[in-house]
Coordinates of C-alpha atoms and ligand atoms in Angstrom, one line a residue:
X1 CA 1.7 40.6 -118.9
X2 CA 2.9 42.5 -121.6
X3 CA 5.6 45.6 -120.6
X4 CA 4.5 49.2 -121.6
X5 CA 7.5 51.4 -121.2
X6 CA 5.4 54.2 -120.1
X7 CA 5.6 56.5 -117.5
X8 CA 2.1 56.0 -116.6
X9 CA -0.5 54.6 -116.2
X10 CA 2.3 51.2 -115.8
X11 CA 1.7 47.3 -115.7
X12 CA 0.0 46.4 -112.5
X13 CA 0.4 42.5 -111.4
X14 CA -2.4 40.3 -112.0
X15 CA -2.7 39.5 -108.6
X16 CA -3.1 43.1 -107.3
X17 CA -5.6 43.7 -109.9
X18 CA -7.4 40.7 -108.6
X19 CA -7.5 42.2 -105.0
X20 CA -10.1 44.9 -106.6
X21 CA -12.5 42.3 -106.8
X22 CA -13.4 42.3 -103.1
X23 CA -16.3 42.4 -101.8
X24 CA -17.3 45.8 -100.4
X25 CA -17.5 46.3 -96.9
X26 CA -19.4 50.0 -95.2
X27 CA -16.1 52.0 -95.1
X28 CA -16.6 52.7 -91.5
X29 CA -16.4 49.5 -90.5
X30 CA -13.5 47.8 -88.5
X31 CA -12.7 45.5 -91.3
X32 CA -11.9 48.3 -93.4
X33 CA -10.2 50.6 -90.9
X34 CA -7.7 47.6 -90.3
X35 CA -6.6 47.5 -94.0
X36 CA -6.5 51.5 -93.8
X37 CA -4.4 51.7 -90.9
X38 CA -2.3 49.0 -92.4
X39 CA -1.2 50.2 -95.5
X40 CA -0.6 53.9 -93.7
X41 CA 1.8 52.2 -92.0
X42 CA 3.5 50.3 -94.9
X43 CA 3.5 53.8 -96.6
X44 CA 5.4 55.3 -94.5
X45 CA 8.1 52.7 -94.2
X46 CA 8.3 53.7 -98.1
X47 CA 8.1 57.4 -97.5
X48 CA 10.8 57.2 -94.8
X49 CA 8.7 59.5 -92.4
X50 CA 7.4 59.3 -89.1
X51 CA 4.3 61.3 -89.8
X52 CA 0.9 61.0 -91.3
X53 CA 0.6 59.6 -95.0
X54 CA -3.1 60.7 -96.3
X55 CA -4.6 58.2 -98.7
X56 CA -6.5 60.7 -101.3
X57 CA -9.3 59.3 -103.7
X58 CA -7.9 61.6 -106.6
X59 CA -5.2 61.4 -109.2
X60 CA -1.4 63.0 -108.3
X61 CA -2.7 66.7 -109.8
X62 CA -5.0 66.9 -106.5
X63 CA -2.1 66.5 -104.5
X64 CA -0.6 69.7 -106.2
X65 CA -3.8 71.6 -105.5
X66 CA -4.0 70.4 -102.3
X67 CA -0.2 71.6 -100.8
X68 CA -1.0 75.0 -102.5
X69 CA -4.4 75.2 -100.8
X70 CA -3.4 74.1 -97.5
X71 CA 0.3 75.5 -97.0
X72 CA 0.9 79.1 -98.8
X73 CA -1.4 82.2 -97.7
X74 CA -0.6 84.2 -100.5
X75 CA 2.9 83.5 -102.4
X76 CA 4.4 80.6 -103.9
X77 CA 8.2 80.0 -105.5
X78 CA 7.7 77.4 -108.9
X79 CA 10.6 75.5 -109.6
X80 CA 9.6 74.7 -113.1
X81 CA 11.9 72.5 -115.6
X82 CA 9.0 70.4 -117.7
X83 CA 5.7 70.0 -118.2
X84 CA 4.5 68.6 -114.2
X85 CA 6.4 71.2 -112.3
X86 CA 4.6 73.9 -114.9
X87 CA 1.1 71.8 -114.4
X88 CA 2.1 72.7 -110.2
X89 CA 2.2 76.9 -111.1
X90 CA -0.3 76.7 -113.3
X91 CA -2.4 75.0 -109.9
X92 CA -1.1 77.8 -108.2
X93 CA -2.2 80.4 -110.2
X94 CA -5.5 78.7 -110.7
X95 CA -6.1 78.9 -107.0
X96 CA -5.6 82.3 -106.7
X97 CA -2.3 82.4 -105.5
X98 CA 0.7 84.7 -106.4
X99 CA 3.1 82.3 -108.2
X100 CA 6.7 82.9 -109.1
X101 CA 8.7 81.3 -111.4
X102 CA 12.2 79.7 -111.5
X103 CA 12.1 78.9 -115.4
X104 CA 15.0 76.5 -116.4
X105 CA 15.2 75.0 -119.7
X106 CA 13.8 71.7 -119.5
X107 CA 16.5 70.1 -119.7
X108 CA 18.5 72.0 -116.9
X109 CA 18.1 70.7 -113.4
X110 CA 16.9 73.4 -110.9
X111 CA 20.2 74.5 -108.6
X112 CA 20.2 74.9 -104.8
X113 CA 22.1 78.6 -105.9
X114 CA 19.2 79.3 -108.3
X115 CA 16.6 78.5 -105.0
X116 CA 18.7 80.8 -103.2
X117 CA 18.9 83.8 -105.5
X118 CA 15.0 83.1 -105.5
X119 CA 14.7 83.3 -101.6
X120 CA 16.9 86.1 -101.1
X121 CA 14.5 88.5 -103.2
X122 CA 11.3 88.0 -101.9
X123 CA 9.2 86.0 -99.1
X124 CA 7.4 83.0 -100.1
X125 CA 5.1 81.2 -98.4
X126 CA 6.1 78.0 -100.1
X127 CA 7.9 76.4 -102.6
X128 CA 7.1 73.4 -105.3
X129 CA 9.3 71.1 -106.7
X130 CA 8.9 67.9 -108.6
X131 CA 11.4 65.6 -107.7
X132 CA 12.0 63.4 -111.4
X133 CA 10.5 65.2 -114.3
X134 CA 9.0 63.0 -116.5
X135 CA 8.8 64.8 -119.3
X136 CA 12.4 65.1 -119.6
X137 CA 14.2 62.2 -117.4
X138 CA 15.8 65.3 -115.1
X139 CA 15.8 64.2 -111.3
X140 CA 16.3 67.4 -109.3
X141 CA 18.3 67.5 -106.4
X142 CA 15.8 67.8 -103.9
X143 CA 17.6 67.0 -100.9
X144 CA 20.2 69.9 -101.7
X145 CA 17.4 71.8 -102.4
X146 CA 15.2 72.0 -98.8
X147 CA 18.9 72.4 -97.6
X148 CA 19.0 75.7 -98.7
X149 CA 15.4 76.4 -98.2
X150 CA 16.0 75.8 -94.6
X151 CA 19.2 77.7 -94.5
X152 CA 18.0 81.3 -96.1
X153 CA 14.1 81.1 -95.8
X154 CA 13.4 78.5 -92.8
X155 CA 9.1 79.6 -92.8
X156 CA 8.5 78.6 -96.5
X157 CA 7.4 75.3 -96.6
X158 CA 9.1 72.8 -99.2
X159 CA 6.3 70.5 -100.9
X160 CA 7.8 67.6 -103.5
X161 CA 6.0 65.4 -106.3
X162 CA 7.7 62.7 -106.8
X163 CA 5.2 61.1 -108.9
X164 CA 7.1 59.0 -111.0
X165 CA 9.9 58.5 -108.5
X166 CA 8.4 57.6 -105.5
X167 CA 9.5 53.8 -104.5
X168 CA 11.8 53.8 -107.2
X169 CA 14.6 56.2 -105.7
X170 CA 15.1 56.9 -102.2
X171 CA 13.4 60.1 -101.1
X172 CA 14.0 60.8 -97.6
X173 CA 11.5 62.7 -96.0
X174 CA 11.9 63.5 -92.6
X175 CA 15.2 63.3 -93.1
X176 CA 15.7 65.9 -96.1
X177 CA 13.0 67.8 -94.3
X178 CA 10.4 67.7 -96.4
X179 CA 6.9 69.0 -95.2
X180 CA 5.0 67.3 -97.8
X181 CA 5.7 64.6 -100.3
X182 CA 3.4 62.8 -102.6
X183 CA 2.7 60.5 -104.8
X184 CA 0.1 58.9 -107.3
X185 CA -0.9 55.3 -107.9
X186 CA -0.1 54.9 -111.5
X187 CA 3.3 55.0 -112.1
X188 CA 6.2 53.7 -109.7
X189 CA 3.8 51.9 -107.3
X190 CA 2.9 50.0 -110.3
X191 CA -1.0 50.2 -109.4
X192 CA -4.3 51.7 -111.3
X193 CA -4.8 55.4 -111.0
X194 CA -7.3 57.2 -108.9
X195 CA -5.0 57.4 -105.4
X196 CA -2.9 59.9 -104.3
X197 CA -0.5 59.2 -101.8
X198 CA 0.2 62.4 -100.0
X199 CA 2.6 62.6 -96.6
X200 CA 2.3 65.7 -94.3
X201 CA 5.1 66.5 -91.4
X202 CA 3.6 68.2 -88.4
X203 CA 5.5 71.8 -89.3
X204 CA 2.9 71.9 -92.1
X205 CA -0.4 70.3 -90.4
X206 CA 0.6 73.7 -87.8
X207 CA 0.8 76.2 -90.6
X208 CA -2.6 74.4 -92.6
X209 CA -4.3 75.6 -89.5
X210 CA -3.7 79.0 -90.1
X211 CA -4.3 79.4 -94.0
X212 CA -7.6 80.6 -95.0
X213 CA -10.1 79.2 -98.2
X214 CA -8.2 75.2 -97.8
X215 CA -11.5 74.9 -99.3
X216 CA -12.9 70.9 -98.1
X217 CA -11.8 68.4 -100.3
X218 CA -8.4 68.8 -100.1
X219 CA -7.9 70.1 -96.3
X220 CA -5.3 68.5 -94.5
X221 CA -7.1 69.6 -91.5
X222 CA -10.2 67.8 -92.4
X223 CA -8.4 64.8 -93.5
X224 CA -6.2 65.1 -90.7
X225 CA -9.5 64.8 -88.0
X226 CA -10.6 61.5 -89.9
X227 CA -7.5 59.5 -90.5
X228 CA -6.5 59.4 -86.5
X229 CA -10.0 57.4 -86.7
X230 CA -8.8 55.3 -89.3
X231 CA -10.8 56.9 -91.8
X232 CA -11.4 59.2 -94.0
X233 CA -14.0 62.2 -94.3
X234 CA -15.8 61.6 -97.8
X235 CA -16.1 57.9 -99.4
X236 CA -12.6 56.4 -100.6
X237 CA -11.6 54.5 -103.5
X238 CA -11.8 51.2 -101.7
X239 CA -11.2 48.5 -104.4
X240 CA -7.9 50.5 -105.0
X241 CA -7.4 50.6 -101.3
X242 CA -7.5 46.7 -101.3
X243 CA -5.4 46.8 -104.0
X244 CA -2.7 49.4 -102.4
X245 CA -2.5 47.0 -99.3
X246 CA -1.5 44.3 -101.2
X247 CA 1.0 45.8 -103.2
X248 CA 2.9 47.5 -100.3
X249 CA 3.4 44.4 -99.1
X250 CA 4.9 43.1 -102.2
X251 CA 7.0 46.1 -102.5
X252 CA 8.1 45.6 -99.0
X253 CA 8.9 42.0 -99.7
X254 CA 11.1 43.0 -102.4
X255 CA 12.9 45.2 -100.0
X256 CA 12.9 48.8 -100.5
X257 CA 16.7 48.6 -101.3
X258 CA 16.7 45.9 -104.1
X259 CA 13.8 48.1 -105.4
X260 CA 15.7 51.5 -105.6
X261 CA 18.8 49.1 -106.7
X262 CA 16.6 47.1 -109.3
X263 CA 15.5 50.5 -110.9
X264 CA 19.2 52.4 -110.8
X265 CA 20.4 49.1 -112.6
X266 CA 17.5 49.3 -115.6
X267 CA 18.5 53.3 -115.7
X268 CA 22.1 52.2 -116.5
X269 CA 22.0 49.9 -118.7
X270 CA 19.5 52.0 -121.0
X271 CA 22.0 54.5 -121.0
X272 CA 24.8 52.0 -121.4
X273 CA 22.9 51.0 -124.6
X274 CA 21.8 54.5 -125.6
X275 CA 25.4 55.5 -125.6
X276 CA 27.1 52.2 -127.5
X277 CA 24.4 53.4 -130.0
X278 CA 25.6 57.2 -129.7
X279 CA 22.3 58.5 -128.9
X280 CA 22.6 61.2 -126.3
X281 CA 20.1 61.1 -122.8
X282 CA 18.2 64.3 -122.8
X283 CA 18.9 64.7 -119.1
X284 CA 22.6 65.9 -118.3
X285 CA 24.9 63.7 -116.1
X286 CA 24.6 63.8 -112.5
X287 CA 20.9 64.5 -112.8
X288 CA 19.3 61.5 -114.7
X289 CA 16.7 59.9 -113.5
X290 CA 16.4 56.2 -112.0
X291 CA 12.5 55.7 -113.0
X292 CA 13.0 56.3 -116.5
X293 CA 15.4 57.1 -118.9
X294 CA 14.6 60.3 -122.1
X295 CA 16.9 59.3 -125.3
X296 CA 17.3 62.1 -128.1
X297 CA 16.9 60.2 -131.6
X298 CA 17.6 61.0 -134.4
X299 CA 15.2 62.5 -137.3
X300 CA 14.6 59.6 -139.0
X301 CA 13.6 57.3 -136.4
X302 CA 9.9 56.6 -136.3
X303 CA 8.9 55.8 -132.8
X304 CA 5.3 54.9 -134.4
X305 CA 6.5 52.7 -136.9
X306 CA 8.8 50.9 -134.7
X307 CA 5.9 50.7 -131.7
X308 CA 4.2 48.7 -134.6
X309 CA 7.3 46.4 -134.6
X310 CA 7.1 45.8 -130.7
X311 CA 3.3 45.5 -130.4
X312 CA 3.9 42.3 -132.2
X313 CA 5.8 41.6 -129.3
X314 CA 4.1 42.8 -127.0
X315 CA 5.9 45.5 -125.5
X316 CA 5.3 49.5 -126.1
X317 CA 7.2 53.0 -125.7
X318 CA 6.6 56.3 -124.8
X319 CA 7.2 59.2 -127.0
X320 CA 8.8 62.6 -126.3
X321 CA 6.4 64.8 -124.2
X322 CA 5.0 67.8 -125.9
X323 CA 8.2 69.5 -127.4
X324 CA 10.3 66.9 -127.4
X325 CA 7.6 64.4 -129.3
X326 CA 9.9 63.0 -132.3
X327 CA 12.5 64.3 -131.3
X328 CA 13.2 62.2 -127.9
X329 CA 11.4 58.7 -127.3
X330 CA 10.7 57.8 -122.6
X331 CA 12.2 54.2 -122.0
X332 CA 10.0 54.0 -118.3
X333 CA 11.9 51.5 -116.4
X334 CA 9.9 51.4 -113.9
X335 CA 7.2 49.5 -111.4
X336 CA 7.3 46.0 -112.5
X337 CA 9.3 46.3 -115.0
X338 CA 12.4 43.7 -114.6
X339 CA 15.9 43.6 -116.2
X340 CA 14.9 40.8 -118.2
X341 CA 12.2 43.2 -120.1
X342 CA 14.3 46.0 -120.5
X343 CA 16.4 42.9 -122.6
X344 CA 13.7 42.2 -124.9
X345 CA 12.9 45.9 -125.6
X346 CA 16.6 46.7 -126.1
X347 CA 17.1 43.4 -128.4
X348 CA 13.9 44.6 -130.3
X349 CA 15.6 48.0 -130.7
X350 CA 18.6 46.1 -131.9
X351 CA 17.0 44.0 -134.3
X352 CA 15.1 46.8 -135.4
X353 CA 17.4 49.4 -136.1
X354 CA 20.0 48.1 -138.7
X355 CA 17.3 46.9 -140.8
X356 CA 15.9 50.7 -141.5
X357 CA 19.8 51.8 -142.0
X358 CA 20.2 53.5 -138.3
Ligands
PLP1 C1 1.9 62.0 -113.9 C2 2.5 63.1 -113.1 C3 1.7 64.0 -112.5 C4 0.2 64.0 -112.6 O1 -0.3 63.0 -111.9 P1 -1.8 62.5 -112.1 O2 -1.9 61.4 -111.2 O3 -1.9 62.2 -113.6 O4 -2.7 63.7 -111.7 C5 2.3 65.0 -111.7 N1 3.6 65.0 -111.5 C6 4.4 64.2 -112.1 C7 5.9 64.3 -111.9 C8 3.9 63.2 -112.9 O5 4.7 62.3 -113.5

């Protein structure tokens, strides 16, 4: 295997690719419901909930459109601070609902006092927030967060991405009172996109009930009715089912505490070396993220020309998103990735360096 440092699509192990080469079986059959039931129940050991966990047959994006489809009647609080909590409003809008925005700089976390502020001027039916931006490395604090949400506004709804965080960092969600919390295949989970991973408390399977135009692919209702038969209501990505099963059980071998301390340890030790090197993290202290790790550069490094340096050795890294392209570079430390490659890249970076004077 060869380590991409990139938040997205990751490494998947050979052996959970392999488990996409099963046979297929008629998805309502008991063969297949047993493997469906099984890895619901293995997801939400890594969800930390006692409720449903829907296994969705499109990428994280439909899990946006779905909690905005299926949980606000009319009005929705953003909380945007990068590029995927943006993508979230602009799913808002795009459904027809009436958006507001908190608006941080991107590399600002969003504040439970800035939720407040937002809660005390108007009613919202919900409110969206991605838990580790991964455009910017910014983790938001998202337990402190439905705090306050539950405290001044305790009818909005509080729906999290935590796309690129999910498995990686604890996220507790019955716990932090959640209502919906999701995930895709691609990036933590360390498997090939085309799943999302979306958990649903009961609170918000009530207040689906009563919100109009869910439209049908995304209805928790209609998704609801299939999965307590094991199943689900249109044809699912099987082969990555098979491969999802497999994987949960590897994760679960690992232990979900060696994998949240596996991925805090790769965190600090990039910023250990980004800061020997006096190259600040784009995300401010206290708010960093575990999954993967933004370093400002500067001008004169070429993140092309040295990605030609480590595809010799088979490794690869992520530029800046959008913005920030050239002017920060994404060290993703997560999935599979293990201490030991985080020591080649950062060797490679050291050997690198000197010899183009930075
Ligand atoms: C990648 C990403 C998305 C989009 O997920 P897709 O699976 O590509 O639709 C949404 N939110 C976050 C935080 C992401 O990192």
């Amino acid at each position: 295997m060869s380590p991409m440092f990139v938040p997205g699509p990751v490494d998947v192990a050979p052996e959970v690719l392999k488990e996409q080469t099963k046979p297929m079986l008629p998805h309502r059959s008991k063969d297949f419901e047993a493997t469906f039931q099984g890895a619901i129940e293995k997801l939400r050991q890594v969800f930390y909930t006692q409720y449903r966990v829907f296994i969705m047959t499109n990428s994280g994006s439909g899990a946006q459109e779905a909690a905005v489809r299926n949980l606000a009647n009319e009005r929705v609080l953003s909380c945007v601070n990068g590029s995927f909590s943006k993508r979230w409003y602009d799913v808002a809008i795009a459904n027809g609902k009436q958006a507001d925005k908190i608006d941080n700089p991107w590399n600002q976390p969003i504040m439970p006092e800035q939720v407040e502020a937002a809660l005390k001027q108007a009613k919202y039916d919900l409110i969206t927030v991605v838990h580790n931006e991964t455009s910017t490395g910014v983790m938001n604090p998202v337990k402190a967060i439905a705090e306050v949400v539950h405290r001044v506004s305790p009818d909005t709804m509080v729906a999290v991405d935590a796309v690129s965080s999910l498995s990686g960092a604890k996220i507790e969600m019955d716990a932090w009172g959640l209502d919906v919390l999701f995930t895709s295949s691609q990036k933590c989970l360390a498997l090939p996109p085309g799943l999302a991973l979306c958990a649903v408390n009961d609170r918000a399977m009530e207040r689906a009930k009563n919100v109009p135009n869910r439209g049908w692919y995304f209805d928790f209702v209609l998704l609801e009715k299939h999965r307590v038969k094991d199943s689900t209501p249109m044809t699912p990505a099987m082969s990555l089912i098979f491969a999802l099963d497999h994987q949960l059980n590897r994760i679960l071998a690992e232990g979900l505490d060696n994998r949240f301390a596996r991925h805090s340890a790769m965190a600090a030790r990039t910023k250990e070396w980004a800061d020997k090197k006096g190259w600040p993290l784009y995300a401010p202290e206290g708010y960093r993220s575990q999954t993967l790790t933004v370093v400002t550069n500067p001008p004169e490094f070429d993140l092309a020309d040295f990605n030609k340096f480590l595809a010799a050795r088979s490794l690869r890294l992520a530029n800046g998103y959008g913005d920030l392209k050239g002017k920060t570079f994404r060290v993703a430390h997560m999935g599979e990735i293990q201490p030991s490659d985080l020591e080649n890249l950062l060797a490679a970076f050291d050997e690198y360096l000197p010899a183009k004077g930075l």
